[in-house]
CSV table of C-alpha atoms in Angstrom, one decimal:
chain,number,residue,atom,x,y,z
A,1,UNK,CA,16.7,14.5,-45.9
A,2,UNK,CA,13.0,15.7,-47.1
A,3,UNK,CA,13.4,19.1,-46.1
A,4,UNK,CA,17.3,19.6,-46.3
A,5,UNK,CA,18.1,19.5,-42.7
A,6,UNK,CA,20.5,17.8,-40.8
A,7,UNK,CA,20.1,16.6,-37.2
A,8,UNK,CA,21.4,19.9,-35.3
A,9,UNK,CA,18.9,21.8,-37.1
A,10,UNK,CA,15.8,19.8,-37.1
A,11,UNK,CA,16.5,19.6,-33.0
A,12,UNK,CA,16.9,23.2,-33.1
A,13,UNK,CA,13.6,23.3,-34.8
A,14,UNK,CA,11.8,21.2,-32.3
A,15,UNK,CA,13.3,22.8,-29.4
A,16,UNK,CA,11.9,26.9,-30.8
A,17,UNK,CA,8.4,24.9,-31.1
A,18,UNK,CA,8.4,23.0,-27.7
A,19,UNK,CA,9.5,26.8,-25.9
A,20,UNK,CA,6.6,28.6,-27.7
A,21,UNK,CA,4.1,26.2,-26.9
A,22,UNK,CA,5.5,25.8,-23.3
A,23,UNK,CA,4.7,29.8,-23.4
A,24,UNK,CA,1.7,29.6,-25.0
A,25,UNK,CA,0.5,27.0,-21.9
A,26,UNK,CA,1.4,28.8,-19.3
A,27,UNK,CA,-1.2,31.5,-20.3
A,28,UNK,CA,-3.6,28.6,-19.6
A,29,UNK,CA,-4.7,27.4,-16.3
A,30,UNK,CA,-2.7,25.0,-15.0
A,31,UNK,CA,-3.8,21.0,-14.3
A,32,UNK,CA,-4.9,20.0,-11.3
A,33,UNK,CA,-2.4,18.0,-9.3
A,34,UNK,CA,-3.0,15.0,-7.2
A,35,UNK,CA,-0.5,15.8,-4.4
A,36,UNK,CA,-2.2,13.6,-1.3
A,37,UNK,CA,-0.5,11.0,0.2
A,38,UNK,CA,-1.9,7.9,1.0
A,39,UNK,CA,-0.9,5.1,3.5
A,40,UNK,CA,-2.0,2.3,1.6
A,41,UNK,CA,-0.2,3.0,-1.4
A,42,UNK,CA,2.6,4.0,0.3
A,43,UNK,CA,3.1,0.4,2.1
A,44,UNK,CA,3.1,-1.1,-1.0
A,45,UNK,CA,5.5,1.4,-2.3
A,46,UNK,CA,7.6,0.5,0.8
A,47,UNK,CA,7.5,-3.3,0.4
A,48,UNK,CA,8.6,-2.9,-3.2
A,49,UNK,CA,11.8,-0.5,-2.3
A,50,UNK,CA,12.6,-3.2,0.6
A,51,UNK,CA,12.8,-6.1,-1.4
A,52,UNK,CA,14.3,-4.9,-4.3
A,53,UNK,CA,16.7,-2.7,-2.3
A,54,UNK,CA,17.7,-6.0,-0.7
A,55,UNK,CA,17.7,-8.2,-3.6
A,56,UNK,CA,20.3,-5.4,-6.1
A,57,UNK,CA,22.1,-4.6,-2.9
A,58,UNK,CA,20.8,-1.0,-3.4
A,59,UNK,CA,20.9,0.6,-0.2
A,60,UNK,CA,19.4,3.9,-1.0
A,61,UNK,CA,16.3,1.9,-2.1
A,62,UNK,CA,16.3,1.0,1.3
A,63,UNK,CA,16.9,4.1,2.8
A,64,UNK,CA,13.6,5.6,0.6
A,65,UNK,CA,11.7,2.5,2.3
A,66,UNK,CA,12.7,3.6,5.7
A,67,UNK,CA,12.0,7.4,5.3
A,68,UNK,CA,8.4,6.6,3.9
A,69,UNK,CA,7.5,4.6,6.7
A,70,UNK,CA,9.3,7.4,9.2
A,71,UNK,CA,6.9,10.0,7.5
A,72,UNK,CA,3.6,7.2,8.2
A,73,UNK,CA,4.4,7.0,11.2
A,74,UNK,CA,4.9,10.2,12.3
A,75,UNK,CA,2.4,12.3,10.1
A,76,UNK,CA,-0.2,9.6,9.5
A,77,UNK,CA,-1.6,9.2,12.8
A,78,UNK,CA,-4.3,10.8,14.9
A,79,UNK,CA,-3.8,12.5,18.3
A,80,UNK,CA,-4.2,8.7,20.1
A,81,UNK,CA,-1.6,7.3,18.1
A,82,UNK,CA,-4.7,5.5,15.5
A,83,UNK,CA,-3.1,4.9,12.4
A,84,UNK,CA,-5.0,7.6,9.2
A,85,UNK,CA,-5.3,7.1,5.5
A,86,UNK,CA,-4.6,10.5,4.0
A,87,UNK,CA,-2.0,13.2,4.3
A,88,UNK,CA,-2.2,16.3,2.2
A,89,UNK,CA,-0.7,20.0,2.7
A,90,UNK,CA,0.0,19.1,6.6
A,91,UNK,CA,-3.4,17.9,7.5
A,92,UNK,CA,-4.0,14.0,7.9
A,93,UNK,CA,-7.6,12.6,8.3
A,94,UNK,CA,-9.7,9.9,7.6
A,95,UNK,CA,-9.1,6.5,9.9
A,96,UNK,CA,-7.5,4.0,7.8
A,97,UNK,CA,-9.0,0.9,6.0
A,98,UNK,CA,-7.8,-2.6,6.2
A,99,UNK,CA,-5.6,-1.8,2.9
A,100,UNK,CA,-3.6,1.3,5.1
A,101,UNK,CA,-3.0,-1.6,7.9
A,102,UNK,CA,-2.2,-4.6,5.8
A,103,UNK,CA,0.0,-2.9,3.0
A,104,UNK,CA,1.8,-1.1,5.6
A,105,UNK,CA,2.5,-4.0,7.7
A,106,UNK,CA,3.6,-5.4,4.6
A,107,UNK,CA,6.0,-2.6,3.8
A,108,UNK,CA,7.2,-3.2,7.3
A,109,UNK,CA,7.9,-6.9,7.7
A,110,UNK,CA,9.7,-6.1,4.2
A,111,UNK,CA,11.9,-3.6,5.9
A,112,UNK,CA,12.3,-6.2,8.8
A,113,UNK,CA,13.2,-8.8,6.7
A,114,UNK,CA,16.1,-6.2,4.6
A,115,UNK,CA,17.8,-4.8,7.0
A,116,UNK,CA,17.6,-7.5,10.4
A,117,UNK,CA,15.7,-5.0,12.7
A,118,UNK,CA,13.3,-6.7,14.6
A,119,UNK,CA,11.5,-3.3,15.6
A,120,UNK,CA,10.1,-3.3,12.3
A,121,UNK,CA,8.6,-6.9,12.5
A,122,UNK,CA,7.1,-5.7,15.6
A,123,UNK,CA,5.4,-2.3,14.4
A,124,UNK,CA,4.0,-5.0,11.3
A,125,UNK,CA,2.8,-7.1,14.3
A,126,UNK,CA,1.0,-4.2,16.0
A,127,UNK,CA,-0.6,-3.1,13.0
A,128,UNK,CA,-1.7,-7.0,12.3
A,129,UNK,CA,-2.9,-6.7,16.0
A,130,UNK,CA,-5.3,-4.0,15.5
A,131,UNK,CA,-7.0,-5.3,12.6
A,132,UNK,CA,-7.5,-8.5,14.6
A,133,UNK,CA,-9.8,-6.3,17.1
A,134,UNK,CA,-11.3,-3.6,15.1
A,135,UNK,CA,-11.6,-5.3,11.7
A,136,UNK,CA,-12.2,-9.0,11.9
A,137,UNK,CA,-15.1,-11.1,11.1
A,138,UNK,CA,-16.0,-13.8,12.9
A,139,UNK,CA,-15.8,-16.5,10.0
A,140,UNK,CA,-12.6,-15.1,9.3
A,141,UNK,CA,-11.2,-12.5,7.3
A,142,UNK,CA,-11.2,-8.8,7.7
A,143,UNK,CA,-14.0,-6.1,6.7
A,144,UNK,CA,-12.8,-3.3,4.8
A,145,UNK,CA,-13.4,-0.9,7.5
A,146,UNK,CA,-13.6,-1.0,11.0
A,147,UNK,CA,-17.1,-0.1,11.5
A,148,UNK,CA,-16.9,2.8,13.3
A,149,UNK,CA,-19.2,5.1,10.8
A,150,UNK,CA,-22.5,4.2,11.9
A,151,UNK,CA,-23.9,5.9,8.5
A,152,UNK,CA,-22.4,2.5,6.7
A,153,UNK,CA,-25.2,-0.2,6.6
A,154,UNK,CA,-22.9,-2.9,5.3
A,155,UNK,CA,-19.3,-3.7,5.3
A,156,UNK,CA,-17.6,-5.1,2.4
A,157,UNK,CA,-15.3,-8.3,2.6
A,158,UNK,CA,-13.4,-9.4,-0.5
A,159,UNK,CA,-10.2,-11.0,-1.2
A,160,UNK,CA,-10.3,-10.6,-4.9
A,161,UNK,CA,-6.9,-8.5,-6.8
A,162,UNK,CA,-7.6,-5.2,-8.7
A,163,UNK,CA,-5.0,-3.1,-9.6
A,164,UNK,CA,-3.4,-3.4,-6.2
A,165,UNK,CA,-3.7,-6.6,-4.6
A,166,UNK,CA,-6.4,-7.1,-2.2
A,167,UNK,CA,-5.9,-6.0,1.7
A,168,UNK,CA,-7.3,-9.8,2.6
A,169,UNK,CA,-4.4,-10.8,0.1
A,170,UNK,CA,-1.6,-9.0,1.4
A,171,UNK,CA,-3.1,-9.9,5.0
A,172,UNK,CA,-2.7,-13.6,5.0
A,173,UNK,CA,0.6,-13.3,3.4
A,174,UNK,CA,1.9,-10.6,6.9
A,175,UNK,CA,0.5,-12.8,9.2
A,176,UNK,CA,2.0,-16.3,7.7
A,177,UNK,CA,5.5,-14.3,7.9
A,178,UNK,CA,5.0,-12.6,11.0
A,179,UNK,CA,4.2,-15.9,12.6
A,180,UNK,CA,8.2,-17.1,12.2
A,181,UNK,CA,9.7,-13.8,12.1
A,182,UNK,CA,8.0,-12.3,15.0
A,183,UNK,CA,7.6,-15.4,17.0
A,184,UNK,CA,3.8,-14.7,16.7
A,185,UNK,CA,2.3,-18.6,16.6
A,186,UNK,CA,-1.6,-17.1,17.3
A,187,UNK,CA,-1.3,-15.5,14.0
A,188,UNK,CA,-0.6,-18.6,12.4
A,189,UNK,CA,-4.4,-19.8,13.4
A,190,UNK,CA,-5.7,-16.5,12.2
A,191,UNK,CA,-4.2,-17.0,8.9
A,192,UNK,CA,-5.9,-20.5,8.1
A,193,UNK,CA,-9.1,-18.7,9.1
A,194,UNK,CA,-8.7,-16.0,6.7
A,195,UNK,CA,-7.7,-18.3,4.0
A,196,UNK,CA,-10.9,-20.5,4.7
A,197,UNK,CA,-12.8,-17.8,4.4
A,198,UNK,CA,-11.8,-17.0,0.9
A,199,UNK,CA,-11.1,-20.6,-0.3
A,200,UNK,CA,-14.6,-21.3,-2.4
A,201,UNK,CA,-13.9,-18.2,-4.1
A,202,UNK,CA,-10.1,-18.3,-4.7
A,203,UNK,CA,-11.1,-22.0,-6.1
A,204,UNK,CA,-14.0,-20.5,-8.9
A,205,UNK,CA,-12.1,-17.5,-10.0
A,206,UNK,CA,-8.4,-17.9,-9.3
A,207,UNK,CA,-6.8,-15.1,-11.7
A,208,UNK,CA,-8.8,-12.8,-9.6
A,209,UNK,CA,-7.3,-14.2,-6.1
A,210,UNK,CA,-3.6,-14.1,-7.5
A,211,UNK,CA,-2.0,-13.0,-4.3
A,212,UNK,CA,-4.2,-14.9,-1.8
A,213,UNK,CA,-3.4,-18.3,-4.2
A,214,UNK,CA,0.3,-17.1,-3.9
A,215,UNK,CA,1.1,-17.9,-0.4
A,216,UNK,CA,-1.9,-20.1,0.6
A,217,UNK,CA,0.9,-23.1,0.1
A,218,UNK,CA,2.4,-21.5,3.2
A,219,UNK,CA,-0.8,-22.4,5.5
């Protein structure tokens, strides 16, 4: 009503401006894009489809779930079968961290548990397996990496919750299920360990140990 115009006209308007200064951009240099993949984020991504797929009876949810982890499994490995972290314009590199093991087991056992296919719930278990060798401490718990870089003087153990939940975090919680669902009773003793090792901590600061609090009732 200010300048006389009625809805057709003002879109009108907007949509002349938005096409001349879409124009005007593209004489710019575009963005850079952030087109990797990662495994870690990706797991978490496939838990979250799993669930909810199973929970709204939305199939193609789960269907997105099981391509992702198709794609891990195919492209994110190395020529022994070792499980990588990145992916990007058909090259993937870097061994993975205990957050590409545990958030992908995660996404796994969530498949597992969505669809009844007990091959999932043993690919989780594998995965679970290997961080047991490569990435455990012995007071319990598991360092970030696996130690193989001999340039890395110290290896980090945490179980506190940033923007993503911690790998420790999402680790107790695959090997407490895993126990049941994949008739894996050793894992069960691993999983009080882990949660020992944390429990001081989890105790002093618990909005920062969120997930690890979450299914320590389970132990």
């Amino acid at each position: 009503s200010r300048f006389g115009m009625d809805t057709a006209g003002v879109e009108a308007l907007l949509a002349g401006c938005r096409e001349r200064l879409l124009k005007a951009r593209r004489k710019r240099p575009a963005p850079l894009t952030d087109d990797k993949v990662l495994t870690d984020w990706n797991g978490l991504m496939i838990a979250a489809f799993a669930r909810a797929g199973s929970v709204f009876g939305r199939k193609e949810w789960t269907a997105a779930a099981e391509r992702a982890a198709r794609f891990i499994d195919q492209k994110l490995r190395d020529k022994k079968g070792a499980l990588l972290h990145r992916y990007r314009g058909g090259e993937a590199a870097i061994p993975a961290f205990l957050d590409d093991f545990a958030f992908f087991a995660w996404g796994l056992a969530e498949l597992g548990e969505a669809l009844g296919k007990a091959e999932y719930f043993q690919s989780s278990a594998r995965l679970i397996d290997r961080l047991l060798s490569d990435f455990a401490d012995d007071g319990g718990g598991f360092f970030f990496h696996d130690g193989g870089d001999k340039n890395l003087f110290l290896r980090k153990k945490d179980a506190y919750d940033g923007v993503i939940p911690s790998g420790n975090g999402v680790a107790l919680d695959v090997l407490l299920r895993l126990s049941a669902s994949a008739g894996r009773k050793d894992f069960l003793a691993h999983a009080r360990r882990l949660g020992a090792a944390f429990s001081e901590r989890a105790a002093r600061y618990p909005l920062s140990h969120v997930h690890l609090i979450s299914v320590s009732p389970l132990l």
